[in-house]
Amino acid sequence: MVSVTPVKIGDHQFTAITIQLPKTNFMAVTAEKGYIMCGALDVALLNEKLKERKIIAGRAVGVRTIEQLLEAPLESVTTEAEAIGIKAGMTGKEALLKMVEK
């Protein structure tokens, strides 16, 4: 099953995507400039092989729901995410709000 739901943080609207797979869930929350995702995200791939795309993203591990993804500290972030002030250890919510700052 696939679900797409709105998520509101402060005055900002985001989109949460959950795909239920056998024995696991794939989850992401998107913002204007980037996204946060569950442990399936390969940050090294984004930083190395897809560097020219300048992807802003963060990864949280051990999460099973969108709510947990929003509250969990990010385990790793892309170089482009760091460039806009997103750091490992920051919560998913904090990172998403950085992704909508002007």
Coordinates of C-alpha atoms in Angstrom, one line a residue:
M1 CA 0.0 0.0 0.0
V2 CA 1.2 3.5 -0.8
S3 CA 0.0 6.6 1.2
V4 CA 0.6 10.2 0.5
T5 CA -0.4 12.6 3.3
P6 CA 0.1 16.3 4.1
V7 CA 2.2 17.2 7.1
K8 CA 2.1 20.6 8.7
I9 CA 5.0 22.0 10.7
G10 CA 4.4 25.5 11.9
D11 CA 3.2 27.5 8.9
H12 CA 4.7 25.1 6.4
Q13 CA 3.1 22.2 4.5
F14 CA 5.1 19.1 3.6
T15 CA 4.2 15.8 1.8
A16 CA 4.7 12.5 3.6
I17 CA 5.0 9.3 1.5
T18 CA 4.9 5.8 3.0
I19 CA 5.2 2.6 1.0
Q20 CA 4.4 -0.6 2.9
L21 CA 6.8 -3.3 1.7
P22 CA 7.2 -6.9 3.0
K23 CA 8.8 -6.7 6.4
T24 CA 9.5 -2.9 6.2
N25 CA 8.2 0.5 5.3
F26 CA 9.8 3.0 3.0
M27 CA 9.1 6.6 4.2
A28 CA 10.0 10.1 3.1
V29 CA 8.9 13.6 3.8
T30 CA 9.5 16.2 1.1
A31 CA 10.0 20.0 1.3
E32 CA 10.6 22.7 -1.3
K33 CA 14.3 22.2 -1.4
G34 CA 14.9 18.6 -0.3
Y35 CA 13.7 15.7 1.8
I36 CA 14.2 13.4 4.8
M37 CA 14.0 9.7 4.5
C38 CA 14.2 6.4 6.4
G39 CA 17.3 4.3 6.6
A40 CA 16.9 3.2 2.9
L41 CA 18.5 6.5 1.8
D42 CA 22.1 6.1 0.6
V43 CA 23.7 9.4 1.6
A44 CA 27.1 8.3 0.3
L45 CA 25.6 7.7 -3.2
L46 CA 24.0 11.1 -3.2
N47 CA 27.3 12.8 -2.1
E48 CA 29.5 10.9 -4.5
K49 CA 27.9 9.5 -7.6
L50 CA 25.1 12.1 -7.8
K51 CA 27.1 15.1 -6.5
E52 CA 26.2 17.2 -9.6
R53 CA 22.5 17.1 -8.7
K54 CA 23.2 18.9 -5.4
I55 CA 20.5 17.0 -3.5
I56 CA 19.5 18.2 -0.1
A57 CA 18.5 15.2 2.1
G58 CA 18.8 13.6 5.5
R59 CA 18.6 10.1 6.7
A60 CA 17.1 8.8 10.0
V61 CA 17.5 5.1 11.0
G62 CA 15.3 2.9 13.1
V63 CA 12.1 4.7 12.3
R64 CA 8.8 2.9 11.5
T65 CA 6.3 5.8 11.2
I66 CA 6.3 9.3 9.7
E67 CA 5.9 10.7 13.2
Q68 CA 9.1 8.9 14.3
L69 CA 10.9 10.2 11.1
L70 CA 9.9 13.7 12.0
E71 CA 11.1 13.4 15.7
A72 CA 14.2 11.2 15.2
P73 CA 17.7 12.7 15.0
L74 CA 19.2 12.5 11.5
E75 CA 21.9 9.9 11.4
S76 CA 23.5 11.5 8.2
V77 CA 22.9 14.3 5.8
T78 CA 24.2 15.2 2.4
T79 CA 26.9 17.8 1.8
E80 CA 24.3 20.1 0.2
A81 CA 22.2 19.8 3.3
E82 CA 25.1 20.8 5.5
A83 CA 25.6 23.8 3.2
I84 CA 22.2 25.2 4.3
G85 CA 22.7 24.5 8.0
I86 CA 21.3 20.9 8.3
K87 CA 23.4 18.8 10.6
A88 CA 23.5 15.1 11.7
G89 CA 21.7 15.0 15.1
M90 CA 19.1 17.5 14.1
T91 CA 15.5 16.2 14.2
G92 CA 13.7 15.6 11.0
K93 CA 11.3 18.5 11.7
E94 CA 14.2 20.9 12.2
A95 CA 15.8 19.8 9.0
L96 CA 12.6 20.2 7.0
L97 CA 12.2 23.7 8.3
K98 CA 15.7 24.6 7.1
M99 CA 14.6 23.3 3.7
V100 CA 11.9 26.0 3.4
E101 CA 14.0 28.9 4.7
K102 CA 14.7 31.6 2.2

